[in-house]
């Protein structure tokens, strides 16, 4: 830009050159809404969708917006290109001018995991390729995991002298048991999509070419279901990790009363009695 400065009847023109950070104008998270399904695509394909600060903060922002948007009744997280997510961009982690490990864990991954677990809408991971490190544990935090046949999961932290973060030490033992979780985390061995399905990590495995189409079809169907009840179910499942049976039964009683007060419950019962397909609104 040019800005004229007037001084003693003379005009002095100063040429300002603005240097911009290209990253500020890049969308590291592609967001697309198809009817009531929000598709969030991790978009650093050249870096195997590894996270830098901008990408993490963009994902947090998109998840926060999705939580508040009543028109969104299911959320899909997938990756652009050949990978789902290779975890943290190590060049950023090692940058002396970067955010540093403490801030990366505290401000990037912890908020992402808590949002995925606490948003009372189904969050679906569509794992299209390698899911390593934090990328694997973000997938594990989702309510449903679909995977391409060629995908794999790697607890890669031990390979570089770190401990598993992003809730991995909490989620994985509860999915596969302590011994298997220990083995996967200590060795850093690659787990195929088929093995992950057999161990209870992945819900369904699809051929690579069919993954997105079939996963999105499932997400679209889930988005027509009673979202309020699904969200309350998710709340109960989260609480079950810390409750004993008696406490969980009491909590179920409270939440069942809340779900019975919803539009979808009334519509579901009415449709059942009228022998027709219910038309849920998600409320």
C-alpha positions as CSV (number, residue, x, y, z in Angstrom):
1,X,0.0,0.0,0.0
2,X,1.0,3.6,-0.5
3,X,0.4,6.2,2.2
4,X,1.0,9.9,1.5
5,X,2.6,11.9,4.3
6,X,2.3,15.7,4.0
7,X,5.2,17.8,5.3
8,X,6.0,21.4,4.6
9,X,4.0,21.5,1.3
10,X,5.8,18.4,0.0
11,X,4.3,15.0,-0.4
12,X,6.4,12.0,0.8
13,X,5.3,8.7,-0.4
14,X,6.3,5.7,1.6
15,X,6.1,2.2,0.1
16,X,5.0,-0.4,2.7
17,X,5.8,-4.1,2.0
18,X,3.7,-6.5,3.9
19,X,5.2,-9.9,4.6
20,X,2.5,-12.5,5.3
21,X,2.6,-16.0,6.7
22,X,1.0,-18.2,4.0
23,X,-0.1,-20.7,6.7
24,X,-2.5,-18.1,8.1
25,X,-4.5,-18.2,4.9
26,X,-4.5,-22.0,4.4
27,X,-7.4,-24.2,5.5
28,X,-5.8,-27.1,7.2
29,X,-9.3,-28.4,8.0
30,X,-11.7,-28.7,5.1
31,X,-15.3,-28.4,6.3
32,X,-18.3,-29.6,4.3
33,X,-21.9,-30.1,5.4
34,X,-24.0,-32.7,3.6
35,X,-27.5,-32.4,4.9
36,X,-27.1,-33.1,8.7
37,X,-23.6,-34.5,8.4
38,X,-20.5,-32.4,8.9
39,X,-17.4,-33.8,7.2
40,X,-14.1,-32.5,8.6
41,X,-11.1,-33.4,6.5
42,X,-7.5,-33.1,7.9
43,X,-5.8,-31.2,5.1
44,X,-2.0,-31.4,5.2
45,X,-1.7,-34.3,2.8
46,X,2.0,-33.5,1.9
47,X,2.8,-34.0,5.6
48,X,0.5,-37.0,6.0
49,X,-1.9,-34.8,7.8
50,X,0.4,-34.3,10.8
51,X,-0.7,-31.6,13.1
52,X,0.8,-28.2,13.5
53,X,-0.6,-25.5,15.7
54,X,-2.8,-23.9,13.0
55,X,-4.3,-27.2,12.1
56,X,-5.1,-28.1,15.7
57,X,-6.7,-24.8,16.5
58,X,-8.8,-25.0,13.3
59,X,-10.1,-28.4,14.2
60,X,-10.9,-27.2,17.7
61,X,-12.8,-24.2,16.2
62,X,-14.7,-26.5,13.8
63,X,-15.7,-28.9,16.5
64,X,-16.9,-26.0,18.8
65,X,-19.0,-24.7,15.9
66,X,-20.4,-28.1,15.2
67,X,-21.4,-28.6,18.8
68,X,-23.5,-25.5,18.7
69,X,-25.1,-26.0,15.3
70,X,-28.4,-27.8,15.7
71,X,-28.5,-28.7,12.0
72,X,-25.5,-30.9,12.4
73,X,-26.4,-34.3,13.8
74,X,-23.3,-36.4,13.0
75,X,-19.6,-35.4,12.6
76,X,-17.1,-37.3,10.3
77,X,-13.4,-36.8,10.7
78,X,-11.2,-38.1,7.9
79,X,-7.9,-37.3,6.1
80,X,-6.9,-35.9,2.7
81,X,-4.6,-38.0,0.6
82,X,-3.0,-41.3,1.6
83,X,-3.0,-40.8,5.4
84,X,-5.5,-40.3,8.1
85,X,-3.1,-38.5,10.5
86,X,0.6,-39.1,11.3
87,X,0.3,-37.4,14.6
88,X,2.3,-34.3,15.5
89,X,4.5,-32.5,13.0
90,X,7.9,-33.1,14.7
91,X,9.5,-30.1,13.0
92,X,7.1,-27.9,14.9
93,X,7.7,-29.8,18.2
94,X,11.5,-29.3,17.8
95,X,11.3,-25.7,16.7
96,X,12.8,-23.5,19.5
97,X,10.4,-20.8,18.5
98,X,7.5,-23.2,18.3
99,X,4.8,-23.8,20.9
100,X,6.7,-26.5,22.8
101,X,5.5,-29.9,24.0
102,X,3.6,-28.6,27.0
103,X,1.5,-26.2,25.0
104,X,1.0,-28.8,22.2
105,X,-0.5,-31.3,24.6
106,X,-2.4,-28.7,26.7
107,X,-3.7,-26.5,24.0
108,X,-3.9,-28.8,20.9
109,X,-4.6,-32.5,21.7
110,X,-6.3,-32.4,25.1
111,X,-9.1,-30.0,23.9
112,X,-9.6,-32.1,20.7
113,X,-10.0,-35.3,22.7
114,X,-12.4,-33.7,25.2
115,X,-14.5,-32.1,22.5
116,X,-14.8,-35.4,20.6
117,X,-15.9,-37.2,23.8
118,X,-18.1,-34.5,25.2
119,X,-20.0,-33.3,22.1
120,X,-23.4,-35.0,22.5
121,X,-23.5,-36.0,18.8
122,X,-22.0,-39.0,17.1
123,X,-18.4,-38.4,16.0
124,X,-17.2,-40.9,13.4
125,X,-13.6,-41.5,12.3
126,X,-13.1,-42.5,8.7
127,X,-9.5,-43.8,8.7
128,X,-8.4,-43.7,5.1
129,X,-4.7,-44.5,5.8
130,X,-2.1,-44.6,8.5
131,X,-3.2,-43.3,11.9
132,X,-0.1,-42.9,14.0
133,X,0.7,-41.3,17.4
134,X,-1.9,-38.7,18.3
135,X,-3.6,-39.5,15.0
136,X,-4.3,-43.0,16.2
137,X,-5.6,-41.8,19.5
138,X,-7.9,-39.2,18.0
139,X,-9.5,-42.0,15.9
140,X,-9.9,-44.1,19.1
141,X,-11.6,-41.3,20.9
142,X,-14.4,-41.2,18.2
143,X,-17.7,-43.0,18.8
144,X,-17.4,-45.2,15.7
145,X,-14.3,-46.0,13.6
146,X,-14.5,-47.1,10.0
147,X,-11.2,-48.0,8.3
148,X,-9.9,-48.7,4.8
149,X,-8.5,-52.1,4.3
150,X,-5.0,-50.6,3.8
151,X,-5.2,-48.5,6.9
152,X,-3.1,-49.2,10.0
153,X,-2.8,-47.9,13.5
154,X,0.6,-47.2,15.3
155,X,1.3,-46.1,18.8
156,X,4.5,-44.5,17.5
157,X,5.5,-42.6,20.6
158,X,8.0,-45.1,22.0
159,X,9.9,-44.8,18.7
160,X,10.9,-41.2,19.6
161,X,11.2,-41.5,23.3
162,X,7.7,-40.1,24.2
163,X,4.7,-41.5,26.1
164,X,1.3,-41.9,24.4
165,X,-0.8,-38.8,24.8
166,X,-4.2,-37.7,23.4
167,X,-5.9,-40.0,25.8
168,X,-4.2,-43.1,24.4
169,X,-3.3,-44.5,27.9
170,X,-6.9,-44.1,28.9
171,X,-8.8,-45.3,25.8
172,X,-6.7,-48.1,24.4
173,X,-6.6,-50.3,27.6
174,X,-10.4,-50.0,27.8
175,X,-10.8,-51.1,24.2
176,X,-8.3,-54.0,24.1
177,X,-7.2,-54.8,27.6
178,X,-4.1,-53.8,29.6
179,X,-1.7,-56.4,28.2
180,X,-2.4,-55.8,24.5
181,X,-2.4,-52.0,25.0
182,X,1.0,-52.3,26.8
183,X,2.4,-54.4,24.0
184,X,1.2,-52.0,21.3
185,X,2.5,-48.9,23.1
186,X,5.9,-50.4,24.2
187,X,6.8,-51.9,20.8
188,X,5.1,-49.3,18.5
189,X,4.2,-52.2,16.2
190,X,1.8,-51.5,13.3
191,X,-1.7,-52.8,13.7
192,X,-3.6,-53.6,10.5
193,X,-7.2,-52.5,10.0
194,X,-8.3,-56.1,10.1
195,X,-6.5,-56.8,13.3
196,X,-7.8,-53.5,14.8
197,X,-11.3,-54.7,13.9
198,X,-10.7,-58.1,15.5
199,X,-9.4,-56.4,18.7
200,X,-12.5,-54.1,18.9
201,X,-10.8,-50.8,17.9
202,X,-12.5,-50.6,14.5
203,X,-16.2,-51.1,13.9
204,X,-16.1,-52.0,10.1
205,X,-13.4,-52.3,7.5
206,X,-14.2,-51.4,3.9
207,X,-12.2,-51.7,0.6
208,X,-10.2,-48.6,0.0
209,X,-12.3,-47.4,-3.0
210,X,-15.5,-47.9,-1.0
211,X,-14.5,-46.4,2.3
212,X,-15.8,-42.8,2.0
213,X,-19.0,-43.7,0.1
214,X,-20.0,-46.4,2.6
215,X,-18.9,-44.4,5.7
216,X,-20.8,-41.3,4.6
217,X,-23.9,-43.4,3.9
218,X,-23.7,-44.8,7.4
219,X,-23.2,-41.3,8.8
220,X,-26.1,-40.0,6.9
221,X,-28.3,-42.8,8.3
222,X,-27.1,-42.1,11.8
223,X,-27.9,-38.4,11.4
224,X,-31.6,-39.3,10.9
225,X,-31.7,-41.1,14.2
226,X,-32.7,-39.6,17.6
227,X,-29.6,-37.4,18.2
228,X,-30.8,-36.4,21.7
229,X,-30.8,-40.0,22.9
230,X,-27.5,-40.7,21.1
231,X,-25.9,-37.8,22.9
232,X,-27.3,-38.9,26.3
233,X,-26.1,-42.4,25.6
234,X,-22.6,-40.9,25.0
235,X,-22.8,-39.0,28.3
236,X,-23.7,-42.3,30.1
237,X,-20.8,-44.2,28.4
238,X,-18.4,-41.5,29.5
239,X,-19.6,-41.6,33.1
240,X,-19.4,-45.4,33.2
241,X,-15.6,-45.3,33.3
242,X,-15.8,-43.8,36.8
243,X,-19.1,-45.1,38.2
244,X,-19.7,-48.4,40.0
245,X,-22.8,-50.4,38.9
246,X,-25.1,-48.9,41.5
247,X,-24.1,-45.3,40.6
248,X,-24.5,-46.1,36.9
249,X,-28.0,-47.5,37.4
250,X,-29.0,-44.3,39.3
251,X,-27.5,-42.2,36.5
252,X,-29.3,-44.2,33.9
253,X,-32.6,-43.5,35.7
254,X,-32.0,-39.7,35.7
255,X,-30.9,-39.7,32.0
256,X,-33.8,-42.0,30.9
257,X,-36.3,-39.5,32.4
258,X,-34.5,-36.7,30.4
259,X,-34.6,-38.7,27.2
260,X,-38.3,-39.6,27.7
261,X,-39.0,-35.8,27.7
262,X,-37.7,-35.4,24.2
263,X,-39.6,-34.9,21.0
264,X,-37.9,-37.9,19.4
265,X,-39.1,-40.3,22.2
266,X,-42.7,-39.2,21.6
267,X,-42.3,-39.5,17.9
268,X,-40.6,-42.9,18.2
269,X,-43.4,-44.3,20.3
270,X,-46.1,-42.8,18.1
271,X,-44.5,-44.2,15.0
272,X,-44.2,-47.6,16.6
273,X,-47.9,-47.7,17.5
274,X,-48.8,-46.4,14.0
275,X,-46.5,-49.0,12.4
276,X,-44.6,-46.4,10.3
277,X,-41.1,-45.1,10.1
278,X,-40.3,-42.4,12.7
279,X,-39.2,-38.9,11.6
280,X,-36.8,-37.8,14.3
281,X,-35.8,-34.2,14.7
282,X,-32.8,-34.8,16.9
283,X,-34.4,-33.0,19.9
